[in-house]
């Protein structure tokens, strides 16, 4: 039963939403709009009359289902990540998938257009969360918390044009770890980088590198290169594209789109070539122009201290000070970092895994204050693991290695070679379930023994419990190892104990 | 920087969405609409000029954050539920939180208005999922799967007026288990009820009862009472309110709102009084009117068989055949069930836990066919656990018992009694982390020893590693048990081994 006045509203809304767009956009969108209207008319005309759906069954663009096979991989990856977060003393937190639109606006600068808004159905204006960082800051301010070390795993939504082959989606899962609170410099920042190293090594994704920079160095660089302060953030956004675009293209965008003078862009170009270790930090201290900028020097001082802590953690060689690193998000105020995988020759042979950054983060000391009515600051630093991309890589590796995973954990299968043993099987399996044993049976009154054997082999169930006429008469039951095909007869009353013994042995 | 043309679009959209409503609705909504516009104007005027937020920090109506304390409880509950699903051989599945609106419409009958729609930002028309059952059916049809036993844990969204005190929310978590496939009657149905019993017993929520009925019996009852077939579903929706409303109120709704003849309503009233065990099933076979209805007899036949399997599972006494049970959702076609907690006197003393049903489900043999272009049927039966309500009950119990939970799992704290030992602490803690030991330290250059001791006591960390000048000179390190305050000196190089030994012992 379609919603009263549903069709006209929807069609009009579609049309009107076009008229309300900035003029420039109207023409391009119009086509899509009319086809939408046509489709709406069509479906609503057909629906009441026919049962069959007249649409293609699909999930929304940029989203996907995770099959049981994929879920097994996903669960393994998430478990490793979360256990690392807990190893570092993080507490769990959950926030709603929807936030008041007011809470999210002005936190993402250029990216605001990528936010999913909910339809105004009367009441509050809502959006789907864009990341887990802003909700965390909102939570801290809302509960007046001055310090917290938390992790959060959850989905976020971004209306980007998805290039799914690279493991980019419009709905995707993030794993965040953040340390909020006023502490001595660079200690929490160093731990965040340590965590990224532990996770990336632990997941065995091959060699990786973590690029680091500091927003104050970026801004200082912009200043000494002659970028007007009003254009810092938007220039930063262009620079952030350096991992996807060549410097020439970024330079072109800076000059034509962002209106920087060509010579200004070229000076930036000189800096963004630079990357290296602690030595580059030292070098930049001597840089005639950068050394004149107070902000930049603060950033360099912190990086120097950070590198000292990183070597104590034994991960300094994994970190590269990279002046081309900008990070798109607007809220960073200090150290920023981004982990990239270095394709080892082994993989290079296969289809290239161009997955970009697999983890990133930084310091955002001003975000909580944006939520706090009194503007109280709570300094924060954190990281986010890009699970989808890691998931894509692991999935690819398993495909090439031809690994097969069990999608269930069933330990015992209850079978019978004879007819009319359903009730006995039900009694037996209930016993096993009640003892906490993972057990399955076929939902048939009289299944064929072969079908039951095949089920165990196909799903990898190690142990079979077989009950037949003879066993029942003698008060015994048969245990069969699916792999070795060995069978033993045990007393019926010892069933649970015997099964548990065998499972603990294997 | 607000989105170009952002304000006018939003304001206009707000106004226009009102004009597009069915006339009847316009007046009532108009007020809310103008205040919304005013607010939009206000905020957008203030935003650019002042940093401080001019809004109250809150989460959307009917949603909530889960604090670390709440997360610990939540995780424990979910772990128990999922382990039960796995014990019964279920595979994991994940589907997007957003679905094409087309996929969800016509699946929820009266409830369609409770769906969260996304704003049309160009492209597909989307909605937040309303449950996990319809997406599962969509997944089966989309992948042409004829059988699957899956579980899914995830959030769903419903725009109901939330009565949060009872643990009802607009965003809430569901745990679903479903068996899809053509099997012999009532075997999977019986397992679903067994699972509900295992979970509710396992969570120790006190005594419970599972009401069961069958949609065919409900419809048969309607038919013999003289309800016109066109009014079956809507009458069913009224009947579903019997757990919240008295029969008198439900009867009144049936007569006035749904337009049933009073005598028809009264005949239904006679039936809905009836509840009991297998004996009631037998009794209904003899019912002069019901026994004339083919559908009802089919339903009774199945219930008879079901009860036989339930007694083999040893749970028959937990199940009550209840003719007042209707289940709101439209897609059920056979057995339906709903678990309710029976308040034991112990709790009755405290504030009443009026939480309604904590688990429910049923058979829906037609849903997958609604998605399949060829209309192929895949019979399904399943259940959904209402985690929020269970969570609410467990939380209440813990409050009354004054239980305190650790929100972190940290095993070791790295401390120092002296100044200038930061670098040594960093080296030690990295060693522990690299050995997989859960360790924390204070992010200060020179923390006070007392502060470090208090941190351990407050957060329940059992073991302290203490390094000072003397220890360093002697190449040793101090291990302190926080509880017993015992201290031992060990060789520095044995640190990890000693810590692991102690942790495994405790």
mmCIF file of N, CA and C in Angstrom, chain B residues 284-336:
data_model
loop_
_atom_site.group_PDB
_atom_site.id
_atom_site.type_symbol
_atom_site.label_atom_id
_atom_site.label_comp_id
_atom_site.label_asym_id
_atom_site.label_seq_id
_atom_site.Cartn_x
_atom_site.Cartn_y
_atom_site.Cartn_z
ATOM 1 N N UNK B 284 -8.398 -26.769 20.454
ATOM 2 C CA UNK B 284 -8.764 -25.942 19.293
ATOM 3 C C UNK B 284 -9.104 -26.811 18.083
ATOM 4 N N UNK B 285 -8.483 -28.015 18.042
ATOM 5 C CA UNK B 285 -8.857 -28.949 16.967
ATOM 6 C C UNK B 285 -10.358 -29.229 17.031
ATOM 7 N N UNK B 286 -10.886 -29.205 18.258
ATOM 8 C CA UNK B 286 -12.310 -29.533 18.448
ATOM 9 C C UNK B 286 -13.208 -28.301 18.326
ATOM 10 N N UNK B 287 -12.580 -27.113 18.257
ATOM 11 C CA UNK B 287 -13.387 -25.897 18.230
ATOM 12 C C UNK B 287 -14.343 -25.931 17.040
ATOM 13 N N UNK B 288 -15.666 -25.842 17.290
ATOM 14 C CA UNK B 288 -16.668 -26.004 16.217
ATOM 15 C C UNK B 288 -16.420 -25.076 15.034
ATOM 16 N N UNK B 289 -16.024 -23.824 15.301
ATOM 17 C CA UNK B 289 -15.867 -22.884 14.182
ATOM 18 C C UNK B 289 -14.479 -22.998 13.554
ATOM 19 N N UNK B 290 -13.429 -22.945 14.414
ATOM 20 C CA UNK B 290 -12.058 -22.964 13.916
ATOM 21 C C UNK B 290 -11.797 -24.232 13.110
ATOM 22 N N UNK B 291 -12.354 -25.356 13.564
ATOM 23 C CA UNK B 291 -12.098 -26.651 12.902
ATOM 24 C C UNK B 291 -12.664 -26.660 11.481
ATOM 25 N N UNK B 292 -13.548 -25.691 11.180
ATOM 26 C CA UNK B 292 -14.099 -25.615 9.824
ATOM 27 C C UNK B 292 -13.155 -24.876 8.876
ATOM 28 N N UNK B 293 -12.099 -24.266 9.429
ATOM 29 C CA UNK B 293 -11.230 -23.424 8.609
ATOM 30 C C UNK B 293 -9.936 -24.153 8.246
ATOM 31 N N UNK B 294 -9.731 -24.353 6.941
ATOM 32 C CA UNK B 294 -8.599 -25.152 6.468
ATOM 33 C C UNK B 294 -7.275 -24.565 6.950
ATOM 34 N N UNK B 295 -7.109 -23.247 6.746
ATOM 35 C CA UNK B 295 -5.856 -22.583 7.143
ATOM 36 C C UNK B 295 -5.562 -22.825 8.619
ATOM 37 N N UNK B 296 -6.572 -22.589 9.446
ATOM 38 C CA UNK B 296 -6.388 -22.731 10.890
ATOM 39 C C UNK B 296 -5.966 -24.154 11.239
ATOM 40 N N UNK B 297 -6.583 -25.131 10.575
ATOM 41 C CA UNK B 297 -6.247 -26.529 10.866
ATOM 42 C C UNK B 297 -4.793 -26.819 10.492
ATOM 43 N N UNK B 298 -4.349 -26.289 9.364
ATOM 44 C CA UNK B 298 -2.927 -26.448 8.985
ATOM 45 C C UNK B 298 -2.031 -25.909 10.098
ATOM 46 N N UNK B 299 -2.381 -24.726 10.564
ATOM 47 C CA UNK B 299 -1.592 -24.110 11.626
ATOM 48 C C UNK B 299 -1.569 -24.964 12.879
ATOM 49 N N UNK B 300 -2.731 -25.506 13.246
ATOM 50 C CA UNK B 300 -2.824 -26.339 14.452
ATOM 51 C C UNK B 300 -2.015 -27.618 14.291
ATOM 52 N N UNK B 301 -2.089 -28.217 13.090
ATOM 53 C CA UNK B 301 -1.297 -29.433 12.819
ATOM 54 C C UNK B 301 0.176 -29.152 13.077
ATOM 55 N N UNK B 302 0.665 -28.006 12.536
ATOM 56 C CA UNK B 302 2.083 -27.657 12.711
ATOM 57 C C UNK B 302 2.407 -27.431 14.185
ATOM 58 N N UNK B 303 1.535 -26.724 14.881
ATOM 59 C CA UNK B 303 1.802 -26.453 16.302
ATOM 60 C C UNK B 303 1.883 -27.757 17.087
ATOM 61 N N UNK B 304 1.033 -28.725 16.725
ATOM 62 C CA UNK B 304 1.040 -30.020 17.409
ATOM 63 C C UNK B 304 2.409 -30.679 17.245
ATOM 64 N N UNK B 305 2.869 -30.702 15.995
ATOM 65 C CA UNK B 305 4.180 -31.302 15.717
ATOM 66 C C UNK B 305 5.273 -30.509 16.428
ATOM 67 N N UNK B 306 5.155 -29.183 16.378
ATOM 68 C CA UNK B 306 6.152 -28.323 17.013
ATOM 69 C C UNK B 306 6.267 -28.654 18.499
ATOM 70 N N UNK B 307 5.142 -28.774 19.171
ATOM 71 C CA UNK B 307 5.162 -29.068 20.600
ATOM 72 C C UNK B 307 5.849 -30.394 20.886
ATOM 73 N N UNK B 308 5.673 -31.355 19.963
ATOM 74 C CA UNK B 308 6.343 -32.645 20.175
ATOM 75 C C UNK B 308 7.866 -32.447 20.154
ATOM 76 N N UNK B 309 8.361 -31.691 19.171
ATOM 77 C CA UNK B 309 9.807 -31.437 19.082
ATOM 78 C C UNK B 309 10.298 -30.631 20.277
ATOM 79 N N UNK B 310 9.461 -29.688 20.735
ATOM 80 C CA UNK B 310 9.869 -28.851 21.866
ATOM 81 C C UNK B 310 10.040 -29.685 23.126
ATOM 82 N N UNK B 311 9.202 -30.718 23.292
ATOM 83 C CA UNK B 311 9.380 -31.547 24.496
ATOM 84 C C UNK B 311 10.624 -32.406 24.363
ATOM 85 N N UNK B 312 10.962 -32.828 23.119
ATOM 86 C CA UNK B 312 12.229 -33.549 22.926
ATOM 87 C C UNK B 312 13.405 -32.639 23.276
ATOM 88 N N UNK B 313 13.261 -31.350 22.991
ATOM 89 C CA UNK B 313 14.308 -30.373 23.350
ATOM 90 C C UNK B 313 14.248 -30.014 24.831
ATOM 91 N N UNK B 314 13.210 -30.473 25.512
ATOM 92 C CA UNK B 314 13.080 -30.195 26.940
ATOM 93 C C UNK B 314 12.684 -28.773 27.264
ATOM 94 N N UNK B 315 11.963 -28.118 26.360
ATOM 95 C CA UNK B 315 11.592 -26.722 26.623
ATOM 96 C C UNK B 315 10.077 -26.482 26.493
ATOM 97 N N UNK B 316 9.318 -27.554 26.378
ATOM 98 C CA UNK B 316 7.874 -27.401 26.136
ATOM 99 C C UNK B 316 7.199 -26.552 27.213
ATOM 100 N N UNK B 317 7.662 -26.695 28.464
ATOM 101 C CA UNK B 317 6.976 -25.968 29.552
ATOM 102 C C UNK B 317 7.251 -24.469 29.512
ATOM 103 N N UNK B 318 8.226 -24.066 28.664
ATOM 104 C CA UNK B 318 8.518 -22.628 28.524
ATOM 105 C C UNK B 318 7.625 -21.991 27.466
ATOM 106 N N UNK B 319 6.885 -22.819 26.733
ATOM 107 C CA UNK B 319 6.150 -22.334 25.570
ATOM 108 C C UNK B 319 4.658 -22.306 25.864
ATOM 109 N N UNK B 320 4.002 -21.218 25.498
ATOM 110 C CA UNK B 320 2.558 -21.088 25.707
ATOM 111 C C UNK B 320 1.858 -20.725 24.399
ATOM 112 N N UNK B 321 0.961 -21.612 23.950
ATOM 113 C CA UNK B 321 0.128 -21.317 22.779
ATOM 114 C C UNK B 321 -0.848 -20.219 23.183
ATOM 115 N N UNK B 322 -0.742 -19.056 22.540
ATOM 116 C CA UNK B 322 -1.494 -17.877 22.966
ATOM 117 C C UNK B 322 -2.208 -17.260 21.773
ATOM 118 N N UNK B 323 -3.535 -17.359 21.759
ATOM 119 C CA UNK B 323 -4.313 -16.882 20.607
ATOM 120 C C UNK B 323 -4.364 -15.369 20.512
ATOM 121 N N UNK B 324 -3.821 -14.675 21.503
ATOM 122 C CA UNK B 324 -3.815 -13.207 21.432
ATOM 123 C C UNK B 324 -2.557 -12.698 20.732
ATOM 124 N N UNK B 325 -1.605 -13.617 20.463
ATOM 125 C CA UNK B 325 -0.351 -13.190 19.835
ATOM 126 C C UNK B 325 -0.565 -12.985 18.332
ATOM 127 N N UNK B 326 -0.188 -11.796 17.853
ATOM 128 C CA UNK B 326 -0.398 -11.475 16.425
ATOM 129 C C UNK B 326 0.893 -11.104 15.706
ATOM 130 N N UNK B 327 1.833 -10.438 16.376
ATOM 131 C CA UNK B 327 3.072 -9.919 15.762
ATOM 132 C C UNK B 327 2.737 -8.862 14.707
ATOM 133 N N UNK B 328 3.288 -7.681 14.899
ATOM 134 C CA UNK B 328 2.966 -6.549 14.032
ATOM 135 C C UNK B 328 3.408 -6.735 12.592
ATOM 136 N N UNK B 329 4.594 -7.295 12.386
ATOM 137 C CA UNK B 329 5.172 -7.260 11.042
ATOM 138 C C UNK B 329 4.348 -8.065 10.051
ATOM 139 N N UNK B 330 4.348 -7.551 8.842
ATOM 140 C CA UNK B 330 3.403 -8.020 7.833
ATOM 141 C C UNK B 330 3.839 -9.325 7.177
ATOM 142 N N UNK B 331 5.139 -9.635 7.243
ATOM 143 C CA UNK B 331 5.648 -10.692 6.363
ATOM 144 C C UNK B 331 5.528 -12.108 6.932
ATOM 145 N N UNK B 332 5.063 -12.241 8.160
ATOM 146 C CA UNK B 332 4.948 -13.590 8.727
ATOM 147 C C UNK B 332 3.841 -14.389 8.045
ATOM 148 N N UNK B 333 4.094 -15.679 7.853
ATOM 149 C CA UNK B 333 3.119 -16.528 7.149
ATOM 150 C C UNK B 333 2.742 -17.764 7.955
ATOM 151 N N UNK B 334 3.524 -18.098 8.982
ATOM 152 C CA UNK B 334 3.252 -19.330 9.732
ATOM 153 C C UNK B 334 3.390 -19.106 11.220
ATOM 154 N N UNK B 335 4.192 -19.965 11.857
ATOM 155 C CA UNK B 335 4.416 -19.862 13.299
ATOM 156 C C UNK B 335 4.978 -18.481 13.646
ATOM 157 N N UNK B 336 4.471 -17.902 14.715
ATOM 158 C CA UNK B 336 5.022 -16.657 15.258
ATOM 159 C C UNK B 336 5.243 -16.847 16.754
#
